[in-house]
Amino acid sequence: MFGKVVIYGVGLIGGSFALALKHKHLVREVVGVGRNPHAIARALQLGIIDSMASTPEEAMRDADLVLIAAPVAQTESILAAILPHLEPQTVVTDAGSTKSDVVAAARAALGAHVAQFVPGHPIAGREKNGPEAAIPDLYVGKKAVLTPLPENAEHHVERVAQAWAACGAIIHQLSPQEHDRVFAAVSHLPHLLAYALVDDIAHKPHADLLFQYAASGFRDFTRIAGSSPEMWRDISLANQEALLGELDAYLAQLTTLRGLLAARDGAALNSVYANAQQARQRWIEAIEAAEAPPPPPQETSE
Amino acid sequence: MFGKVVIYGVGLIGGSFALALKHKHLVREVVGVGRNPHAIARALQLGIIDSMASTPEEAMRDADLVLIAAPVAQTESILAAILPHLEPQTVVTDAGSTKSDVVAAARAALGAHVAQFVPGHPIAGREKNGPEAAIPDLYVGKKAVLTPLPENAEHHVERVAQAWAACGAIIHQLSPQEHDRVFAAVSHLPHLLAYALVDDIAHKPHADLLFQYAASGFRDFTRIAGSSPEMWRDISLANQEALLGELDAYLAQLTTLRGLLAARDGAALNSVYANAQQARQRWIEAIEAAEAPPPPPQETSE
């Protein structure tokens, strides 16, 4: 059970966290803070938050748990603003898609009080943003990755894990560096690639003709290019080093494939395509096995 | 109404075409031909075809309409095999994802009889392949692009258009060259990019860790990498020139983005991402408007 929970950023991520805790009656009071007064008003209307705080002092008074669910570039200034009002019982966490930069920002802003900050990243999203997109079951069955700091007390980490588990998430732990390398490959690079493709097509002189014939495969491939540009600019810059590494590996892969295509090397092309298809099939089967209900208990003769 | 319809290739595409015509009672008899005896047997079992033909002569006797729904690389040999048995009333079409190569193959195989061949491409698919994946409503609301030849008689083109319209498809016409340029950009390149990404990740030493954290965005982005490798090898080679052009444009775009990322140019990155997001949003809105039921008739005071 949580007393006062403070949400910085009342959009899809923060709003869904608040709704999940409220639906389970696990929070006494949710207070929202945000840059956008329309979003705050909407979050109040929708029952995502119970009240708004006008100052960091008001927000942080008697706070039990604080979730920062704003674009990652704002983490340091938000933490700097709350530091003077940070009470000893308060645990602060975040939902940023990058972690090394968030940890650096937290150390810079909080100093020794960084011990009260447990970095996190719930792996969930939708094509829509904003308070209207928030739903209580966004995190059910999804992973929440915590990247605890050496300074964190175990009971603080446990408190944040409890909150995400209450939202239905499965808790994982990685180091901030591991986290960023993993998500550069499986999330940040695909976003950049999807944005790049749509922008490339949109700039062609016959863009209208092209979009007219784009079908469901294109729609799925580019779904992630429907995400917030500001958020993904911040993520790209925050995880620049790992993302550049993944992008370079991918550029090398595409250059190899270009050579195979130019040489009409059908056997080698087939081998790349077939390897990808099989790897993806194994991955889908592993996901589906993990999501399947457990088998009924076996009767034994012993 | 069609008399005898012959399907070369009884998988998803050919099988769904046969099922759609049968469900509408628009065909007297469907005869299947294929390389894989298991697929033919399955198609018979599933009621997709009424009989199989063991020879081209048997297949083509009294045929009204022939659909070639096999990998595009087989088009020329299939057409060469049917030419000696091609009767004057028979119209032949295909469902290949590339058209310039199919037209070249048809001219090479059929000579003057190419007048009886109307090239086509239904824009529909599923993640699954084979006769089991065939469904009667695969083409409902989807585009079927015909790329008629100067030699085609108008009533032959009309006959093929009628068949696809009966399957629920919306008929479009492009030249074979236009078709291939368009689909290189919106279909063939995205397939190559998705295969490349999954293969790239699968070859990394920490592939298992990466796949563990890949989520719904990755799943959608790579859905098209679940498609048949053989089919997409053939398409890549068949549309090599246009695909190389699109791949080079995309490599240039990625290299530009790499430069922006390396220079930490957040404003320029944001502009690419935002342009892509907005272009995609406009495209989705246009699709949804086209798919929405027509508005109720307006009352007028005149």
Coordinates of C-alpha atoms in Angstrom, one line a residue:
Chain A
M1 CA 0.0 0.0 0.0
F2 CA 1.2 3.4 -0.9
G3 CA 0.3 6.7 0.7
K4 CA 0.9 9.7 -1.5
V5 CA 2.3 8.9 -5.0
V6 CA 3.5 11.8 -7.2
I7 CA 3.6 11.5 -11.0
Y8 CA 5.8 13.9 -13.0
G9 CA 4.3 13.6 -16.5
V10 CA 0.6 12.5 -16.6
G11 CA 0.7 10.9 -20.1
L12 CA 0.4 7.3 -21.3
I13 CA 3.2 6.0 -19.0
G14 CA 2.6 7.9 -15.8
G15 CA -1.1 7.9 -16.2
S16 CA -1.3 4.1 -16.7
F17 CA 0.9 3.6 -13.6
A18 CA -1.5 5.8 -11.6
L19 CA -4.6 4.1 -12.9
A20 CA -3.2 0.6 -12.2
L21 CA -2.5 1.5 -8.6
K22 CA -5.9 3.2 -8.2
H23 CA -7.8 0.3 -9.7
K24 CA -6.2 -2.0 -7.2
H25 CA -6.9 0.4 -4.3
L26 CA -3.1 0.4 -3.5
V27 CA -2.7 4.2 -3.3
R28 CA -4.2 6.8 -1.0
E29 CA -3.6 9.8 -3.2
V30 CA -2.1 10.5 -6.6
V31 CA -0.7 14.0 -7.2
G32 CA 0.2 15.1 -10.8
V33 CA 2.9 17.5 -11.9
G34 CA 3.4 18.5 -15.6
R35 CA 4.5 21.2 -18.0
N36 CA 1.2 21.1 -19.9
P37 CA -1.8 22.5 -18.0
H38 CA -4.2 20.9 -20.5
A39 CA -2.8 17.5 -19.9
I40 CA -3.0 18.0 -16.1
A41 CA -6.6 19.2 -16.4
R42 CA -7.5 16.2 -18.5
A43 CA -5.7 13.8 -16.1
L44 CA -7.9 15.3 -13.3
Q45 CA -11.0 14.9 -15.3
L46 CA -10.2 11.3 -16.2
G47 CA -9.6 10.5 -12.5
I48 CA -5.9 9.6 -13.2
I49 CA -4.8 12.0 -10.5
D50 CA -6.6 13.3 -7.5
S51 CA -4.9 16.7 -7.5
M52 CA -2.2 18.8 -9.1
A53 CA 0.8 20.4 -7.3
S54 CA 1.8 23.8 -8.3
T55 CA 5.3 23.8 -6.7
P56 CA 7.8 21.0 -6.0
E57 CA 7.5 21.7 -2.3
E58 CA 3.7 21.0 -2.4
A59 CA 4.3 17.9 -4.6
M60 CA 6.9 16.4 -2.3
R61 CA 5.4 17.0 1.1
D62 CA 4.8 13.6 2.7
A63 CA 5.4 11.9 -0.6
D64 CA 5.8 8.1 -0.4
L65 CA 6.7 7.4 -4.0
V66 CA 7.6 9.6 -7.0
L67 CA 7.5 8.4 -10.6
I68 CA 9.2 10.6 -13.2
A69 CA 7.5 9.8 -16.5
A70 CA 8.6 12.8 -18.5
P71 CA 10.9 12.8 -21.6
V72 CA 14.4 11.7 -20.3
A73 CA 16.1 15.0 -21.1
Q74 CA 14.0 16.6 -18.3
T75 CA 15.1 14.2 -15.6
E76 CA 18.0 16.2 -14.2
S77 CA 16.0 19.5 -13.9
I78 CA 13.0 17.7 -12.3
L79 CA 15.3 16.0 -9.8
A80 CA 17.1 19.3 -9.1
A81 CA 13.8 20.9 -8.4
I82 CA 12.6 18.3 -5.9
L83 CA 15.9 17.8 -4.1
P84 CA 15.3 20.7 -1.6
H85 CA 12.0 19.1 -0.6
L86 CA 13.1 15.4 -0.7
E87 CA 12.0 13.8 2.7
P88 CA 13.8 10.8 4.1
Q89 CA 10.9 8.4 3.5
T90 CA 10.4 9.2 -0.1
V91 CA 11.6 6.8 -2.9
V92 CA 12.0 8.3 -6.4
T93 CA 12.0 6.2 -9.6
D94 CA 11.6 6.9 -13.3
A95 CA 10.2 5.3 -16.4
G96 CA 12.9 6.5 -18.9
S97 CA 13.8 4.4 -21.9
T98 CA 17.5 5.0 -21.3
K99 CA 19.3 4.5 -18.0
S100 CA 23.0 5.5 -18.2
D101 CA 22.1 9.1 -18.8
V102 CA 19.4 9.0 -16.2
V103 CA 21.8 7.7 -13.6
A104 CA 24.3 10.4 -14.6
A105 CA 21.5 13.1 -14.3
A106 CA 20.4 11.7 -11.0
R107 CA 24.0 11.7 -9.6
A108 CA 24.5 15.3 -10.8
A109 CA 21.2 16.5 -9.4
L110 CA 20.9 14.6 -6.2
G111 CA 24.5 14.1 -5.0
A112 CA 24.4 11.8 -1.9
H113 CA 20.6 11.7 -2.0
V114 CA 20.9 9.6 -5.2
A115 CA 20.5 6.7 -2.7
Q116 CA 16.8 7.5 -2.7
F117 CA 16.6 7.2 -6.5
V118 CA 15.9 3.7 -8.0
P119 CA 16.1 3.9 -11.9
G120 CA 13.5 1.9 -13.8
H121 CA 12.0 1.3 -17.2
P122 CA 8.6 -0.4 -17.9
I123 CA 8.7 -2.1 -21.3
A124 CA 5.2 -1.1 -22.5
G125 CA 3.7 1.4 -24.9
R126 CA 0.9 2.2 -27.3
E127 CA 0.7 4.0 -30.6
K128 CA -1.1 6.8 -28.7
N129 CA 0.2 9.3 -26.2
G130 CA -1.2 11.6 -23.5
P131 CA -3.6 11.1 -20.6
E132 CA -6.4 9.9 -22.9
A133 CA -4.2 6.9 -23.9
A134 CA -3.6 5.8 -20.2
I135 CA -5.1 2.5 -19.3
P136 CA -4.9 0.5 -16.1
D137 CA -3.7 -2.7 -17.7
L138 CA -0.9 -1.3 -19.8
Y139 CA 1.7 -3.1 -17.7
V140 CA 0.0 -6.5 -17.2
G141 CA 2.4 -9.2 -18.3
K142 CA 5.0 -6.7 -19.5
K143 CA 8.5 -6.4 -18.2
A144 CA 9.6 -3.7 -15.8
V145 CA 13.4 -3.4 -15.8
L146 CA 15.0 -1.9 -12.7
T147 CA 18.7 -0.8 -12.8
P148 CA 19.5 -0.3 -9.1
L149 CA 22.4 1.8 -7.9
P150 CA 25.0 0.5 -5.4
E151 CA 23.8 3.3 -3.1
N152 CA 20.2 2.1 -3.1
A153 CA 18.9 0.5 0.1
E154 CA 17.4 -2.9 -0.6
H155 CA 14.0 -1.9 0.8
H156 CA 13.9 1.1 -1.6
V157 CA 14.4 -1.2 -4.6
E158 CA 11.8 -3.6 -3.1
R159 CA 9.3 -0.7 -2.8
V160 CA 9.6 0.3 -6.5
A161 CA 9.5 -3.4 -7.5
Q162 CA 6.3 -3.8 -5.5
A163 CA 4.7 -0.8 -7.3
W164 CA 5.4 -2.2 -10.8
A165 CA 4.4 -5.7 -9.7
A166 CA 1.1 -4.3 -8.5
C167 CA 0.6 -2.9 -12.0
G168 CA 0.9 -6.5 -13.3
A169 CA 4.5 -6.2 -14.5
I170 CA 7.2 -8.8 -14.3
I171 CA 10.3 -7.4 -12.5
H172 CA 13.8 -7.7 -14.1
Q173 CA 17.1 -6.3 -13.1
L174 CA 20.0 -5.2 -15.4
S175 CA 22.9 -2.7 -14.9
P176 CA 22.2 0.7 -16.6
Q177 CA 24.9 -0.1 -19.2
E178 CA 23.5 -3.5 -20.0
H179 CA 20.0 -2.0 -20.2
D180 CA 21.1 0.6 -22.7
R181 CA 23.0 -1.8 -24.9
V182 CA 20.0 -4.1 -25.1
F183 CA 17.5 -1.5 -25.8
A184 CA 19.7 0.3 -28.4
A185 CA 19.5 -3.0 -30.4
V186 CA 15.9 -4.1 -30.0
S187 CA 14.1 -0.8 -29.5
H188 CA 16.0 2.4 -30.2
L189 CA 17.5 1.3 -33.6
P190 CA 14.2 0.0 -34.9
H191 CA 12.6 3.4 -34.1
L192 CA 15.3 5.3 -35.9
L193 CA 15.0 2.9 -38.9
A194 CA 11.2 3.3 -39.1
Y195 CA 11.3 7.1 -38.8
A196 CA 14.1 7.1 -41.5
L197 CA 12.0 5.1 -43.9
V198 CA 8.8 7.1 -43.6
D199 CA 10.7 10.4 -43.8
D200 CA 12.6 9.0 -46.9
I201 CA 9.4 8.1 -48.6
A202 CA 7.6 11.3 -47.6
H203 CA 10.3 13.3 -49.3
K204 CA 10.1 11.5 -52.7
P205 CA 8.4 13.4 -55.5
H206 CA 5.9 10.6 -56.0
A207 CA 5.2 10.1 -52.2
D208 CA 1.4 10.2 -52.7
L209 CA 1.5 7.3 -55.2
L210 CA 3.8 5.3 -52.8
F211 CA 1.6 5.8 -49.8
Q212 CA -1.4 4.8 -51.8
Y213 CA 0.0 1.3 -52.3
A214 CA 1.6 0.9 -48.9
A215 CA -0.3 -2.0 -47.2
S216 CA -0.4 -3.8 -43.9
G217 CA 3.2 -4.9 -43.9
F218 CA 4.3 -1.3 -44.2
R219 CA 1.8 -0.3 -41.5
D220 CA 3.3 -2.7 -39.0
F221 CA 6.9 -2.0 -40.0
T222 CA 6.4 1.7 -39.4
R223 CA 4.0 1.5 -36.4
I224 CA 6.8 2.7 -34.1
A225 CA 7.3 5.8 -36.3
G226 CA 3.9 6.9 -34.9
S227 CA 5.7 7.5 -31.5
S228 CA 6.4 10.9 -30.0
P229 CA 9.3 12.5 -32.0
E230 CA 10.4 14.6 -29.0
M231 CA 10.6 11.5 -26.8
W232 CA 12.6 9.6 -29.4
R233 CA 14.9 12.5 -30.1
D234 CA 15.7 12.5 -26.4
I235 CA 16.2 8.8 -26.3
S236 CA 18.5 8.8 -29.4
L237 CA 20.7 11.5 -27.9
A238 CA 20.6 10.0 -24.4
N239 CA 21.8 6.6 -25.7
Q240 CA 23.9 8.0 -28.5
E241 CA 27.0 5.8 -28.0
A242 CA 25.2 2.5 -27.9
L243 CA 22.8 3.5 -30.7
L244 CA 25.7 4.6 -33.0
G245 CA 27.2 1.2 -32.4
E246 CA 24.1 -0.6 -33.4
L247 CA 23.5 1.7 -36.3
D248 CA 27.0 1.1 -37.6
A249 CA 26.5 -2.7 -37.3
Y250 CA 23.3 -2.4 -39.2
L251 CA 24.8 -0.2 -41.9
A252 CA 27.5 -2.9 -42.4
Q253 CA 24.8 -5.6 -42.6
L254 CA 22.9 -3.6 -45.2
T255 CA 26.0 -2.9 -47.2
T256 CA 26.8 -6.7 -47.2
L257 CA 23.2 -7.4 -48.3
R258 CA 23.5 -4.7 -51.0
G259 CA 26.6 -6.5 -52.4
L260 CA 24.7 -9.8 -52.4
L261 CA 21.8 -8.3 -54.3
A262 CA 24.1 -6.5 -56.8
A263 CA 25.9 -9.8 -57.4
R264 CA 22.5 -11.6 -57.7
D265 CA 23.7 -14.1 -55.1
G266 CA 20.4 -15.7 -54.5
A267 CA 21.8 -18.5 -52.2
A268 CA 23.4 -16.0 -49.9
L269 CA 20.4 -13.7 -49.8
N270 CA 18.2 -16.8 -49.1
S271 CA 20.5 -17.8 -46.2
V272 CA 20.1 -14.3 -44.6
Y273 CA 16.4 -14.2 -45.1
A274 CA 15.9 -17.8 -43.9
N275 CA 18.1 -17.3 -40.8
A276 CA 16.1 -14.2 -39.9
Q277 CA 12.8 -16.0 -40.4
Q278 CA 13.8 -18.9 -38.3
A279 CA 15.3 -16.8 -35.5
R280 CA 12.1 -14.7 -35.4
Q281 CA 9.9 -17.9 -35.4
R282 CA 11.9 -19.3 -32.4
W283 CA 11.5 -16.0 -30.6
I284 CA 7.7 -15.8 -31.2
E285 CA 7.4 -19.4 -30.0
A286 CA 9.4 -18.6 -26.9
I287 CA 7.1 -15.6 -26.2
E288 CA 4.0 -17.6 -26.8
A289 CA 5.2 -20.4 -24.5
A290 CA 6.0 -17.8 -21.8
E291 CA 2.5 -16.2 -22.2
A292 CA 0.6 -19.5 -22.3
P293 CA -1.3 -20.5 -19.1
P294 CA 0.7 -23.1 -17.1
P295 CA -0.1 -26.8 -18.0
P296 CA -2.5 -28.5 -15.6
P297 CA -0.8 -30.3 -12.7
Q298 CA 0.4 -33.8 -13.7
E299 CA -1.0 -36.8 -11.8
T300 CA 1.8 -38.9 -10.5
S301 CA 1.7 -42.5 -9.4
E302 CA 3.9 -41.9 -6.4
Chain B
M1 CA -19.2 -16.9 -63.7
F2 CA -16.1 -18.9 -64.5
G3 CA -16.0 -22.5 -65.8
K4 CA -12.7 -24.2 -65.1
V5 CA -10.2 -22.2 -63.1
V6 CA -6.6 -23.6 -62.8
I7 CA -4.4 -22.6 -59.9
Y8 CA -0.6 -23.0 -60.2
G9 CA 0.5 -23.0 -56.6
V10 CA -2.2 -23.8 -54.0
G11 CA -0.8 -21.9 -51.0
L12 CA -2.0 -18.7 -49.3
I13 CA -2.5 -16.6 -52.4
G14 CA -3.8 -19.2 -54.9
G15 CA -5.8 -21.0 -52.3
S16 CA -7.5 -17.8 -51.0
F17 CA -8.4 -16.9 -54.6
A18 CA -10.0 -20.3 -55.2
L19 CA -11.9 -20.2 -51.9
A20 CA -13.2 -16.7 -52.6
L21 CA -14.6 -17.8 -56.0
K22 CA -16.0 -21.0 -54.5
H23 CA -17.7 -19.3 -51.6
K24 CA -19.5 -17.0 -54.1
H25 CA -20.4 -19.9 -56.3
L26 CA -18.7 -18.2 -59.2
V27 CA -16.6 -21.1 -60.4
R28 CA -17.7 -24.5 -61.8
E29 CA -14.4 -26.3 -61.1
V30 CA -11.0 -25.5 -59.6
V31 CA -8.0 -27.6 -60.7
G32 CA -4.7 -27.3 -58.7
V33 CA -1.2 -27.8 -60.0
G34 CA 1.9 -27.7 -57.7
R35 CA 5.4 -29.0 -57.1
N36 CA 4.6 -30.1 -53.6
P37 CA 2.3 -33.2 -53.5
H38 CA 1.6 -32.7 -49.8
A39 CA 0.3 -29.2 -50.5
I40 CA -1.9 -30.4 -53.3
A41 CA -3.2 -33.2 -51.1
R42 CA -3.9 -30.7 -48.3
A43 CA -5.7 -28.3 -50.8
L44 CA -7.9 -31.2 -51.9
Q45 CA -8.7 -32.1 -48.3
L46 CA -9.5 -28.5 -47.4
G47 CA -11.8 -28.1 -50.4
I48 CA -9.7 -25.4 -52.0
I49 CA -9.4 -27.4 -55.2
D50 CA -11.7 -30.0 -56.7
S51 CA -9.0 -32.0 -58.5
M52 CA -5.4 -32.0 -59.3
A53 CA -3.9 -32.1 -62.8
S54 CA -0.8 -34.3 -63.4
T55 CA 0.2 -32.8 -66.7
P56 CA -0.1 -29.3 -68.3
E57 CA -2.3 -30.8 -71.0
E58 CA -4.8 -32.1 -68.5
A59 CA -4.7 -28.8 -66.6
M60 CA -5.2 -26.6 -69.6
R61 CA -8.0 -28.6 -71.3
D62 CA -11.1 -26.3 -71.5
A63 CA -9.5 -23.9 -69.0
D64 CA -11.3 -20.6 -68.6
L65 CA -8.9 -18.8 -66.3
V66 CA -5.4 -19.7 -65.1
L67 CA -3.8 -18.1 -62.0
I68 CA -0.1 -18.5 -61.5
A69 CA 0.5 -18.1 -57.7
A70 CA 3.9 -19.6 -57.5
P71 CA 7.3 -17.9 -56.6
V72 CA 7.9 -15.4 -59.4
A73 CA 11.1 -17.2 -60.5
Q74 CA 9.0 -20.1 -61.7
T75 CA 6.7 -18.0 -63.9
E76 CA 8.7 -18.6 -67.2
S77 CA 8.9 -22.4 -66.9
I78 CA 5.2 -22.7 -65.9
L79 CA 4.2 -20.5 -68.9
A80 CA 6.5 -22.5 -71.3
A81 CA 4.9 -25.7 -70.0
I82 CA 1.3 -24.5 -70.7
L83 CA 1.9 -22.8 -74.0
P84 CA 1.5 -26.0 -76.2
H85 CA -1.9 -26.6 -74.5
L86 CA -3.1 -22.9 -74.4
E87 CA -6.6 -22.8 -75.9
P88 CA -7.9 -19.6 -77.5
Q89 CA -10.6 -18.9 -74.8
T90 CA -8.1 -19.2 -71.9
V91 CA -7.0 -16.1 -70.0
V92 CA -3.8 -16.5 -67.9
T93 CA -2.9 -14.1 -65.0
D94 CA -0.5 -14.2 -62.1
A95 CA -0.2 -13.0 -58.6
G96 CA 3.5 -12.2 -58.6
S97 CA 4.9 -9.4 -56.4
T98 CA 7.0 -8.1 -59.2
K99 CA 5.8 -7.3 -62.7
S100 CA 8.6 -6.2 -65.1
D101 CA 10.4 -9.6 -64.8
V102 CA 7.1 -11.5 -65.1
V103 CA 6.3 -9.6 -68.3
A104 CA 9.7 -10.4 -69.7
A105 CA 9.3 -14.0 -68.7
A106 CA 5.8 -14.1 -70.3
R107 CA 7.1 -12.6 -73.6
A108 CA 10.0 -15.1 -73.6
A109 CA 7.8 -18.1 -72.9
L110 CA 4.6 -17.2 -74.8
G111 CA 5.7 -15.2 -77.8
A112 CA 2.7 -13.8 -79.6
H113 CA 0.4 -15.7 -77.2
V114 CA 1.4 -13.2 -74.5
A115 CA -1.8 -11.4 -75.6
Q116 CA -3.6 -14.0 -73.4
F117 CA -1.5 -13.1 -70.4
V118 CA -2.8 -10.3 -68.1
P119 CA -0.2 -9.6 -65.3
G120 CA -1.6 -8.9 -61.9
H121 CA -0.6 -8.5 -58.2
P122 CA -3.1 -8.7 -55.3
I123 CA -1.8 -6.6 -52.4
A124 CA -2.6 -9.0 -49.6
G125 CA -0.8 -11.4 -47.3
R126 CA -0.6 -13.0 -44.0
E127 CA 2.2 -14.1 -41.7
K128 CA 1.4 -17.7 -42.5
N129 CA 1.9 -19.6 -45.8
G130 CA 0.6 -22.8 -47.4
P131 CA -2.9 -24.1 -48.1
E132 CA -3.8 -24.1 -44.4
A133 CA -3.4 -20.3 -44.4
A134 CA -5.8 -19.8 -47.3
I135 CA -9.0 -17.9 -46.3
P136 CA -11.9 -16.8 -48.6
D137 CA -11.8 -13.2 -47.4
L138 CA -8.1 -12.5 -47.8
Y139 CA -8.7 -10.0 -50.6
V140 CA -11.8 -8.2 -49.2
G141 CA -11.1 -4.5 -49.4
K142 CA -7.5 -5.0 -50.6
K143 CA -6.1 -3.7 -53.8
A144 CA -5.5 -5.9 -56.9
V145 CA -3.1 -4.2 -59.3
L146 CA -3.3 -5.2 -62.9
T147 CA -0.5 -4.2 -65.3
P148 CA -2.0 -4.9 -68.7
L149 CA 0.1 -5.3 -71.8
P150 CA -0.5 -3.4 -75.1
E151 CA -1.3 -6.8 -76.6
N152 CA -4.1 -7.7 -74.2
A153 CA -7.6 -7.6 -75.5
E154 CA -9.9 -5.4 -73.3
H155 CA -12.3 -8.2 -72.6
H156 CA -9.3 -10.4 -71.3
V157 CA -8.3 -7.6 -68.9
E158 CA -11.9 -7.2 -67.8
R159 CA -12.2 -11.0 -67.1
V160 CA -9.2 -10.9 -64.8
A161 CA -10.5 -7.7 -63.1
Q162 CA -13.9 -9.4 -62.6
A163 CA -12.3 -12.4 -60.9
W164 CA -10.4 -10.2 -58.4
A165 CA -13.4 -8.0 -57.9
A166 CA -15.4 -11.1 -57.1
C167 CA -12.8 -11.8 -54.4
G168 CA -13.7 -8.5 -52.9
A169 CA -10.6 -6.6 -54.2
I170 CA -10.5 -3.1 -55.5
I171 CA -9.0 -3.0 -59.0
H172 CA -6.1 -0.6 -59.9
Q173 CA -3.9 -0.4 -63.0
L174 CA -0.3 0.6 -63.2
S175 CA 2.4 0.0 -65.8
P176 CA 4.8 -2.9 -64.9
Q177 CA 7.6 -0.4 -64.4
E178 CA 5.5 1.9 -62.2
H179 CA 4.4 -1.1 -60.2
D180 CA 7.9 -2.3 -59.5
R181 CA 9.2 1.2 -58.5
V182 CA 6.3 1.6 -56.1
F183 CA 6.6 -1.8 -54.5
A184 CA 10.4 -1.6 -54.2
A185 CA 9.8 1.4 -51.9
V186 CA 6.8 0.4 -49.8
S187 CA 7.2 -3.4 -49.7
H188 CA 10.4 -4.9 -51.0
L189 CA 12.8 -2.6 -49.2
P190 CA 10.9 -2.9 -45.8
H191 CA 11.1 -6.7 -46.1
L192 CA 14.9 -6.6 -46.8
L193 CA 15.3 -4.2 -43.8
A194 CA 13.4 -6.4 -41.5
Y195 CA 15.2 -9.6 -42.5
A196 CA 18.5 -7.7 -42.1
L197 CA 17.7 -6.5 -38.6
V198 CA 16.6 -9.9 -37.3
D199 CA 19.6 -11.7 -38.9
D200 CA 22.0 -9.0 -37.5
I201 CA 20.6 -9.5 -34.0
A202 CA 20.5 -13.3 -34.2
H203 CA 24.2 -13.3 -35.0
K204 CA 25.3 -11.2 -32.0
P205 CA 26.9 -13.1 -29.2
H206 CA 24.3 -11.9 -26.7
A207 CA 21.3 -12.6 -29.1
D208 CA 19.4 -14.5 -26.4
L209 CA 19.5 -11.5 -24.0
L210 CA 18.4 -9.2 -26.8
F211 CA 15.5 -11.3 -27.9
Q212 CA 14.4 -11.6 -24.2
Y213 CA 13.8 -7.8 -24.1
A214 CA 12.4 -7.4 -27.6
A215 CA 8.8 -6.2 -27.2
S216 CA 5.7 -5.4 -29.2
G217 CA 7.3 -2.6 -31.2
F218 CA 10.0 -5.1 -32.4
R219 CA 7.4 -7.7 -33.1
D220 CA 5.5 -5.4 -35.4
F221 CA 8.6 -4.0 -37.0
T222 CA 9.8 -7.5 -37.9
R223 CA 6.5 -9.1 -38.7
I224 CA 7.3 -9.1 -42.4
A225 CA 10.6 -11.1 -41.6
G226 CA 8.2 -14.0 -40.9
S227 CA 7.5 -14.2 -44.6
S228 CA 8.8 -17.0 -46.9
P229 CA 12.5 -16.5 -47.5
E230 CA 12.4 -18.3 -50.9
M231 CA 9.6 -16.0 -52.1
W232 CA 11.4 -12.9 -51.0
R233 CA 14.7 -14.0 -52.4
D234 CA 13.0 -14.3 -55.8
I235 CA 11.3 -10.9 -55.4
S236 CA 14.5 -9.2 -54.4
L237 CA 16.3 -10.7 -57.5
A238 CA 13.4 -10.1 -59.8
N239 CA 13.1 -6.4 -58.8
Q240 CA 16.9 -6.0 -58.3
E241 CA 17.3 -2.7 -60.1
A242 CA 14.5 -0.8 -58.4
L243 CA 15.3 -2.4 -55.0
L244 CA 19.0 -1.4 -55.3
G245 CA 17.8 2.2 -56.0
E246 CA 15.6 2.3 -53.0
L247 CA 18.2 0.6 -50.8
D248 CA 20.8 3.2 -51.9
A249 CA 18.5 6.1 -51.1
Y250 CA 17.8 4.6 -47.7
L251 CA 21.5 4.0 -47.0
A252 CA 22.1 7.7 -47.8
Q253 CA 19.2 8.6 -45.5
L254 CA 20.7 6.5 -42.7
T255 CA 24.1 7.9 -43.2
T256 CA 22.7 11.4 -42.9
L257 CA 20.9 10.4 -39.7
R258 CA 24.1 8.9 -38.4
G259 CA 25.8 12.2 -38.9
L260 CA 23.1 14.1 -37.1
L261 CA 23.2 11.6 -34.2
A262 CA 27.1 11.8 -34.0
A263 CA 26.9 15.6 -34.0
R264 CA 24.1 15.5 -31.3
D265 CA 22.0 17.7 -33.6
G266 CA 18.7 17.3 -31.7
A267 CA 16.8 19.8 -33.7
A268 CA 17.6 18.1 -37.0
L269 CA 16.8 14.7 -35.6
N270 CA 13.6 15.9 -34.2
S271 CA 12.7 17.4 -37.6
V272 CA 13.2 14.0 -39.3
Y273 CA 11.3 12.1 -36.7
A274 CA 8.4 14.6 -36.6
N275 CA 8.1 14.7 -40.4
A276 CA 7.9 10.9 -40.4
Q277 CA 5.4 10.8 -37.6
Q278 CA 3.2 13.4 -39.3
A279 CA 3.4 11.8 -42.8
R280 CA 2.5 8.4 -41.3
Q281 CA -0.4 10.0 -39.3
R282 CA -1.8 11.6 -42.5
W283 CA -1.4 8.2 -44.3
I284 CA -3.3 6.3 -41.5
E285 CA -6.1 9.0 -41.6
A286 CA -6.4 8.6 -45.3
I287 CA -6.6 4.8 -45.1
E288 CA -9.2 5.0 -42.3
A289 CA -11.3 7.6 -44.2
A290 CA -11.2 5.3 -47.3
E291 CA -12.2 2.3 -45.1
A292 CA -15.0 4.1 -43.2
P293 CA -18.6 3.5 -44.3
P294 CA -19.9 6.3 -46.5
P295 CA -21.7 9.2 -44.6
P296 CA -25.5 9.0 -44.5
P297 CA -27.1 11.0 -47.3
Q298 CA -27.5 14.7 -46.4
E299 CA -30.9 16.2 -46.4
T300 CA -31.2 19.3 -48.5
S301 CA -33.8 22.0 -48.5
E302 CA -33.9 22.2 -52.3

